[in-house]
Short mmCIF file of C-alpha atoms in Angstrom, two decimals:
data_model
loop_
_atom_site.label_atom_id
_atom_site.label_comp_id
_atom_site.label_asym_id
_atom_site.label_seq_id
_atom_site.Cartn_x
_atom_site.Cartn_y
_atom_site.Cartn_z
CA UNK X 1 -8.10 -3.72 25.69
CA UNK X 2 -8.11 0.02 25.91
CA UNK X 3 -5.40 0.80 23.43
CA UNK X 4 -6.95 -1.37 20.54
CA UNK X 5 -10.51 0.64 21.31
CA UNK X 6 -8.65 3.85 20.50
CA UNK X 7 -6.98 2.59 17.60
CA UNK X 8 -10.29 1.47 16.21
CA UNK X 9 -11.69 4.78 16.93
CA UNK X 10 -8.80 6.36 15.11
CA UNK X 11 -9.46 4.22 12.05
CA UNK X 12 -13.23 5.09 12.06
CA UNK X 13 -12.31 8.82 12.17
CA UNK X 14 -9.87 8.42 9.06
CA UNK X 15 -12.85 6.64 7.29
CA UNK X 16 -14.82 9.70 7.68
CA UNK X 17 -11.98 11.99 6.69
CA UNK X 18 -11.41 10.13 3.48
CA UNK X 19 -13.47 12.55 1.20
CA UNK X 20 -10.25 14.81 1.69
CA UNK X 21 -8.41 12.60 -0.42
CA UNK X 22 -11.12 13.28 -3.14
CA UNK X 23 -11.66 17.04 -2.55
CA UNK X 24 -8.29 18.29 -2.30
CA UNK X 25 -6.95 17.04 -5.63
CA UNK X 26 -10.41 18.40 -7.20
CA UNK X 27 -10.14 21.89 -5.84
CA UNK X 28 -6.26 22.00 -6.60
CA UNK X 29 -6.91 20.87 -10.12
CA UNK X 30 -4.68 17.51 -9.76
CA UNK X 31 -5.56 14.63 -12.08
CA UNK X 32 -4.84 10.88 -11.72
CA UNK X 33 -1.82 9.38 -10.43
CA UNK X 34 0.98 9.01 -12.95
CA UNK X 35 0.60 5.76 -14.97
CA UNK X 36 -2.99 5.25 -13.75
CA UNK X 37 -4.90 6.94 -16.60
CA UNK X 38 -7.93 5.54 -18.45
CA UNK X 39 -7.47 4.66 -22.00
CA UNK X 40 -9.05 7.83 -23.21
CA UNK X 41 -6.87 9.94 -21.18
CA UNK X 42 -3.90 7.98 -22.34
CA UNK X 43 -5.09 8.63 -25.97
CA UNK X 44 -4.82 12.36 -25.34
CA UNK X 45 -1.43 12.23 -23.53
CA UNK X 46 0.50 10.07 -26.14
CA UNK X 47 -1.60 10.58 -29.33
CA UNK X 48 -2.68 6.90 -29.63
CA UNK X 49 -4.18 4.06 -27.46
CA UNK X 50 -1.98 1.26 -27.02
CA UNK X 51 -3.71 -1.73 -28.63
CA UNK X 52 -3.35 -4.21 -25.60
CA UNK X 53 -3.89 -1.60 -22.91
CA UNK X 54 -7.31 -1.07 -23.97
CA UNK X 55 -8.22 -4.72 -24.32
CA UNK X 56 -6.79 -5.71 -21.04
CA UNK X 57 -8.04 -2.68 -19.31
CA UNK X 58 -11.50 -3.77 -19.64
CA UNK X 59 -10.80 -7.18 -18.19
CA UNK X 60 -12.57 -6.62 -14.70
CA UNK X 61 -15.36 -4.78 -13.83
CA UNK X 62 -15.23 -3.83 -10.05
CA UNK X 63 -18.54 -3.38 -8.10
CA UNK X 64 -17.48 -0.06 -6.70
CA UNK X 65 -15.48 1.19 -9.35
CA UNK X 66 -13.09 4.04 -8.16
CA UNK X 67 -14.68 4.27 -4.69
CA UNK X 68 -17.87 5.48 -6.21
CA UNK X 69 -21.46 4.56 -6.82
CA UNK X 70 -21.96 1.51 -9.34
CA UNK X 71 -23.42 2.62 -12.64
CA UNK X 72 -23.70 6.32 -12.87
CA UNK X 73 -21.63 8.08 -10.37
CA UNK X 74 -23.17 11.06 -8.61
CA UNK X 75 -22.62 14.40 -10.20
CA UNK X 76 -21.95 16.77 -7.17
CA UNK X 77 -18.91 16.65 -4.89
CA UNK X 78 -21.25 16.12 -1.79
CA UNK X 79 -22.64 12.77 -3.27
CA UNK X 80 -19.19 11.59 -4.42
CA UNK X 81 -18.00 12.44 -0.88
CA UNK X 82 -20.72 10.25 0.82
CA UNK X 83 -20.00 7.34 -1.72
CA UNK X 84 -16.35 7.78 -1.03
CA UNK X 85 -17.04 7.30 2.86
CA UNK X 86 -19.35 4.25 2.20
CA UNK X 87 -16.57 2.56 0.12
CA UNK X 88 -14.18 3.33 2.82
CA UNK X 89 -16.17 1.77 5.50
CA UNK X 90 -17.29 -1.38 3.22
CA UNK X 91 -13.54 -1.77 2.12
CA UNK X 92 -12.15 -1.46 5.63
CA UNK X 93 -14.74 -3.96 7.02
CA UNK X 94 -13.78 -6.34 4.35
CA UNK X 95 -10.05 -5.87 4.71
CA UNK X 96 -10.60 -6.51 8.59
CA UNK X 97 -12.77 -9.52 7.99
CA UNK X 98 -10.22 -10.87 5.77
CA UNK X 99 -7.15 -10.30 7.94
CA UNK X 100 -8.86 -11.54 10.99
CA UNK X 101 -9.61 -14.88 9.36
CA UNK X 102 -6.14 -15.12 7.85
CA UNK X 103 -4.34 -13.91 11.43
CA UNK X 104 -6.70 -16.62 13.12
CA UNK X 105 -5.87 -19.23 10.82
CA UNK X 106 -2.05 -18.45 10.93
CA UNK X 107 -1.40 -17.23 14.61
CA UNK X 108 -0.09 -19.30 17.42
CA UNK X 109 -2.38 -20.09 20.29
CA UNK X 110 -0.95 -18.67 23.52
CA UNK X 111 -0.26 -21.62 25.79
CA UNK X 112 3.22 -20.53 26.86
CA UNK X 113 5.14 -17.14 26.94
CA UNK X 114 8.11 -18.69 25.47
CA UNK X 115 9.18 -17.68 21.75
CA UNK X 116 10.32 -21.05 20.61
CA UNK X 117 9.92 -21.88 16.99
CA UNK X 118 7.40 -24.92 16.82
CA UNK Y 1 1.48 3.37 -7.67
CA UNK Y 2 -1.58 0.77 -8.50
CA UNK Y 3 -0.47 -0.36 -11.90
CA UNK Y 4 -4.03 -0.96 -13.56
CA UNK Y 5 -4.66 -3.86 -16.13
CA UNK Y 6 -3.54 -3.22 -19.55
CA UNK Y 7 -0.19 -1.25 -18.48
CA UNK Y 8 1.97 -4.51 -18.10
CA UNK Y 9 2.51 -7.10 -20.69
CA UNK Y 10 2.07 -10.76 -19.90
CA UNK Y 11 5.91 -11.26 -19.66
CA UNK Y 12 6.04 -8.84 -16.89
CA UNK Y 13 2.79 -9.57 -14.97
CA UNK Y 14 3.55 -13.39 -15.20
CA UNK Y 15 6.91 -13.07 -13.87
CA UNK Y 16 5.55 -10.62 -11.21
CA UNK Y 17 3.28 -13.26 -9.92
CA UNK Y 18 5.89 -16.01 -10.14
CA UNK Y 19 8.22 -13.71 -7.95
CA UNK Y 20 5.63 -12.74 -5.35
CA UNK Y 21 3.73 -16.04 -4.90
CA UNK Y 22 6.58 -17.97 -3.23
CA UNK Y 23 6.94 -14.84 -0.98
CA UNK Y 24 3.56 -14.99 0.07
CA UNK Y 25 4.02 -18.47 0.99
CA UNK Y 26 7.05 -17.60 3.07
CA UNK Y 27 5.07 -15.01 4.74
CA UNK Y 28 2.50 -17.22 5.75
CA UNK Y 29 4.89 -19.67 7.16
CA UNK Y 30 6.70 -16.91 9.16
CA UNK Y 31 3.60 -15.54 10.55
CA UNK Y 32 2.53 -19.11 11.60
CA UNK Y 33 5.67 -19.31 13.53
CA UNK Y 34 5.78 -15.68 15.09
CA UNK Y 35 2.39 -14.03 15.29
CA UNK Y 36 0.55 -14.31 18.63
CA UNK Y 37 -3.19 -14.43 18.51
CA UNK Y 38 -3.39 -11.42 20.67
CA UNK Y 39 -1.61 -9.62 17.74
CA UNK Y 40 -4.17 -10.63 15.36
CA UNK Y 41 -6.38 -7.57 15.87
CA UNK Y 42 -3.25 -5.30 15.32
CA UNK Y 43 -2.60 -7.14 11.97
CA UNK Y 44 -6.33 -6.57 10.97
CA UNK Y 45 -5.94 -2.72 12.13
CA UNK Y 46 -2.68 -2.50 10.20
CA UNK Y 47 -4.41 -3.78 7.03
CA UNK Y 48 -7.39 -1.57 7.42
CA UNK Y 49 -4.94 1.47 8.04
CA UNK Y 50 -3.05 0.76 4.93
CA UNK Y 51 -6.39 0.41 2.91
CA UNK Y 52 -7.69 3.84 4.07
CA UNK Y 53 -4.58 5.97 4.00
CA UNK Y 54 -4.27 4.99 0.31
CA UNK Y 55 -7.79 6.63 -0.13
CA UNK Y 56 -6.10 9.97 0.93
CA UNK Y 57 -4.95 11.19 -2.63
CA UNK Y 58 -2.41 13.97 -2.13
CA UNK Y 59 -2.52 16.39 -5.04
CA UNK Y 60 0.32 18.18 -6.60
CA UNK Y 61 -1.51 21.39 -7.70
CA UNK Y 62 -2.35 21.11 -11.29
CA UNK Y 63 -0.38 17.86 -11.42
CA UNK Y 64 -0.77 14.32 -10.42
CA UNK Y 65 -1.83 12.73 -7.15
CA UNK Y 66 -0.15 10.18 -4.71
CA UNK Y 67 -0.68 8.80 -1.47
CA UNK Y 68 0.98 7.12 1.52
CA UNK Y 69 0.88 3.18 1.78
CA UNK Y 70 1.41 2.62 5.35
CA UNK Y 71 3.45 -0.62 4.72
CA UNK Y 72 6.65 0.65 6.86
CA UNK Y 73 4.33 1.54 9.86
CA UNK Y 74 2.93 -2.04 9.80
CA UNK Y 75 6.54 -3.37 9.60
CA UNK Y 76 7.61 -1.49 12.43
CA UNK Y 77 4.79 -2.84 14.65
CA UNK Y 78 4.64 -6.65 13.44
CA UNK Y 79 7.59 -6.94 11.22
CA UNK Y 80 8.04 -7.09 7.46
CA UNK Y 81 6.26 -10.37 6.74
CA UNK Y 82 3.26 -9.51 8.58
CA UNK Y 83 3.25 -6.06 6.52
CA UNK Y 84 3.49 -8.11 3.56
CA UNK Y 85 0.35 -9.90 4.56
CA UNK Y 86 -1.42 -6.86 5.62
CA UNK Y 87 -0.78 -4.74 2.62
CA UNK Y 88 -1.47 -7.71 0.34
CA UNK Y 89 -4.95 -8.03 1.93
CA UNK Y 90 -5.64 -4.39 1.22
CA UNK Y 91 -4.54 -4.43 -2.30
CA UNK Y 92 -6.54 -7.44 -3.22
CA UNK Y 93 -9.53 -5.78 -1.66
CA UNK Y 94 -8.99 -2.48 -3.73
CA UNK Y 95 -8.27 -4.38 -6.88
CA UNK Y 96 -11.37 -6.75 -6.86
CA UNK Y 97 -13.81 -4.26 -5.25
CA UNK Y 98 -12.78 -0.82 -6.44
CA UNK Y 99 -10.82 -1.52 -9.65
CA UNK Y 100 -7.70 0.28 -7.81
CA UNK Y 101 -4.99 -1.40 -9.48
CA UNK Y 102 -5.41 -4.36 -11.99
CA UNK Y 103 -6.09 -8.12 -11.69
CA UNK Y 104 -3.20 -8.97 -13.79
CA UNK Y 105 -0.98 -6.28 -12.20
CA UNK Y 106 -1.82 -7.49 -8.76
CA UNK Y 107 1.26 -9.67 -8.34
CA UNK Y 108 3.37 -6.44 -9.51
CA UNK Y 109 1.53 -4.21 -7.11
CA UNK Y 110 2.14 -6.37 -4.21
CA UNK Y 111 5.70 -7.00 -5.13
CA UNK Y 112 6.30 -3.19 -4.94
CA UNK Y 113 4.05 -1.94 -2.31
CA UNK Y 114 3.72 -5.32 0.04
CA UNK Y 115 7.32 -6.72 -0.48
CA UNK Y 116 9.83 -4.05 -1.50
CA UNK Y 117 8.39 -1.20 0.46
CA UNK Y 118 8.10 -2.93 3.88
CA UNK Y 119 11.46 -4.76 3.61
CA UNK Y 120 13.36 -1.80 2.68
CA UNK Y 121 11.57 0.56 5.03
CA UNK Y 122 12.04 -1.78 7.87
CA UNK Y 123 15.54 -2.15 7.15
CA UNK Y 124 16.15 1.61 7.49
CA UNK Y 125 14.07 1.72 10.46
CA UNK Y 126 16.08 -1.09 12.19
CA UNK Y 127 19.31 0.79 11.17
CA UNK Y 128 18.29 3.87 12.83
CA UNK Y 129 16.68 2.62 15.77
CA UNK Y 130 19.27 -0.09 16.77
CA UNK Y 131 19.10 -1.00 20.23
CA UNK Y 132 17.73 2.19 21.49
CA UNK Y 133 14.90 1.87 24.17
CA UNK Y 134 11.24 2.17 22.92
CA UNK Y 135 10.98 5.70 24.17
CA UNK Y 136 13.76 7.01 22.03
CA UNK Y 137 13.23 9.58 19.31
CA UNK Y 138 15.33 7.01 17.16
CA UNK Y 139 12.14 4.94 16.70
CA UNK Y 140 9.98 7.49 15.19
CA UNK Y 141 12.63 9.01 13.48
CA UNK Y 142 13.73 5.69 11.96
CA UNK Y 143 10.20 4.95 11.06
CA UNK Y 144 9.74 8.35 9.34
CA UNK Y 145 12.95 7.77 7.22
CA UNK Y 146 12.06 4.12 6.64
CA UNK Y 147 8.57 5.34 5.37
CA UNK Y 148 10.27 7.85 3.01
CA UNK Y 149 12.83 5.52 1.68
CA UNK Y 150 10.63 2.61 1.40
CA UNK Y 151 8.02 4.52 -0.66
CA UNK Y 152 10.43 5.85 -2.93
CA UNK Y 153 12.15 2.48 -3.54
CA UNK Y 154 8.83 1.29 -4.30
CA UNK Y 155 7.96 4.05 -6.69
CA UNK Y 156 11.27 3.38 -8.45
CA UNK Y 157 10.61 -0.36 -8.96
CA UNK Y 158 7.18 0.70 -10.35
CA UNK Y 159 8.62 3.14 -12.74
CA UNK Y 160 10.96 0.23 -13.93
CA UNK Y 161 8.05 -1.97 -14.58
CA UNK Y 162 6.27 0.79 -16.38
CA UNK Y 163 9.24 2.02 -18.33
CA UNK Y 164 10.40 -1.71 -19.65
CA UNK Y 165 7.00 -2.15 -21.42
CA UNK Y 166 7.71 -0.05 -24.76
CA UNK Y 167 10.87 -2.10 -24.87
CA UNK Y 168 9.34 -5.43 -24.51
CA UNK Y 169 6.12 -4.95 -26.56
CA UNK Y 170 5.52 -2.59 -29.58
CA UNK Y 171 3.89 -2.80 -33.03
CA UNK Y 172 5.52 -2.10 -36.57
CA UNK Y 173 4.82 1.59 -36.15
CA UNK Y 174 6.82 1.76 -32.86
CA UNK Y 175 3.60 2.26 -30.62
CA UNK Y 176 3.82 0.47 -27.24
CA UNK Y 177 1.13 -2.09 -26.89
CA UNK Y 178 1.11 -1.54 -22.99
CA UNK Y 179 2.38 1.36 -20.98
CA UNK Y 180 3.75 3.85 -23.48
CA UNK Y 181 6.31 5.81 -21.73
CA UNK Y 182 9.99 4.56 -21.56
CA UNK Y 183 12.18 4.42 -18.80
CA UNK Y 184 13.70 7.71 -19.39
CA UNK Y 185 10.14 9.21 -18.72
CA UNK Y 186 8.83 6.85 -16.20
CA UNK Y 187 12.06 6.83 -13.91
CA UNK Y 188 12.34 10.57 -13.41
CA UNK Y 189 8.89 11.47 -13.18
CA UNK Y 190 7.84 8.77 -10.48
CA UNK Y 191 11.41 9.51 -8.67
CA UNK Y 192 10.74 13.31 -8.40
CA UNK Y 193 7.00 13.29 -7.40
CA UNK Y 194 7.74 10.62 -4.70
CA UNK Y 195 11.16 12.28 -3.47
CA UNK Y 196 9.44 15.74 -3.51
CA UNK Y 197 5.93 15.18 -2.37
CA UNK Y 198 4.57 11.74 -1.66
CA UNK Y 199 7.53 10.44 0.28
CA UNK Y 200 7.13 13.08 2.88
CA UNK Y 201 3.24 12.33 3.14
CA UNK Y 202 4.47 8.75 4.21
CA UNK Y 203 7.44 9.87 6.52
CA UNK Y 204 5.01 12.33 8.33
CA UNK Y 205 2.23 9.69 8.54
CA UNK Y 206 4.56 6.92 9.72
CA UNK Y 207 6.43 9.19 11.96
CA UNK Y 208 3.46 10.57 13.65
CA UNK Y 209 1.82 7.39 14.30
CA UNK Y 210 5.03 5.87 15.78
CA UNK Y 211 5.62 8.74 18.04
CA UNK Y 212 1.82 8.57 19.34
CA UNK Y 213 2.17 4.81 20.03
CA UNK Y 214 5.78 5.43 21.86
CA UNK Y 215 3.94 7.82 24.18
CA UNK Y 216 0.42 6.16 24.75
CA UNK Y 217 0.78 2.56 23.87
CA UNK Y 218 4.66 1.88 23.94
CA UNK Y 219 3.77 -1.94 24.30
CA UNK Y 220 2.94 -2.17 20.80
CA UNK Y 221 6.29 -1.26 19.70
CA UNK Y 222 8.79 -4.16 19.87
CA UNK Y 223 11.93 -3.79 21.74
CA UNK Y 224 15.01 -5.18 20.27
CA UNK Y 225 16.95 -6.95 22.86
CA UNK Y 226 18.36 -9.72 20.72
CA UNK Y 227 22.09 -9.66 19.54
CA UNK Y 228 22.61 -7.82 16.46
CA UNK Y 229 22.17 -9.96 13.24
CA UNK Y 230 20.18 -12.48 14.91
CA UNK Y 231 16.81 -12.87 13.08
CA UNK Y 232 16.40 -9.68 11.15
CA UNK Y 233 12.84 -10.42 9.78
#
């Protein structure tokens, strides 16, 4: 379908533009989202690190933490931007795969055009 | 608005999972009744859109960042239950692969962004769009206002979850064990930044995409021809 193709292209363009979401906050000196600080940052903000916050916070180690290269994140903005795009593409591919699978499992097959429930 | 691990105590995150789990079950039952197989690619696109739009962090200069969620856009096109499934999928991948939002907090994050936001936003959209024809400006306007209101109500709900933590769990010295800011701090900060900045981003994104689809792919926007009050979701 032609429309679908246009929309997929739109999504691909968005993936390429994602570094804006990394660069603009850097250039304008904006920090984390409110309530999404790391333990260290929160220590500076309130003067102590809440005990359980630190413990629970280390629960999960994501393979691509913060949409960046695993291990040592790249130092420069260019490297970070490229990894950001890689993460956008990988993430979208997984999201699309999962939701196509879910959708196919759930969706009704079109035998008739009537909208009767079961 | 992605609550990380460690910010919510067990009482809150277990309750959130307990509330959202049955809603996931209802959502999948609803989709199995109403989702047509030709709509499956649109569902996948909706989920991918929600995933990628959340990567566009919008800065408040010298302050915090925030982003649109896209939940109301998906709700306008496929209904709020489909939006629940699409945004949940995006949030699960964000948490597991990118550490964006916690594992323990996933139930809470789904409750705010995949349930509260699409349902509130869709309700506002339906109120404004009414039974107007698909080409009417009431559709994009309704979607934009729905996005604005939906994101703001979700942000308030997140602020309540944050703000309850110091009340629920603290040590003898009065130090919070989880998120440290009380309601009187969390509520105004989250409300103001979403009312003044991030809500507008959501409104513009949602309104623009709906306006584009009205012009170029109006078949994607469901016309409401049923009687009022009949099958809202």
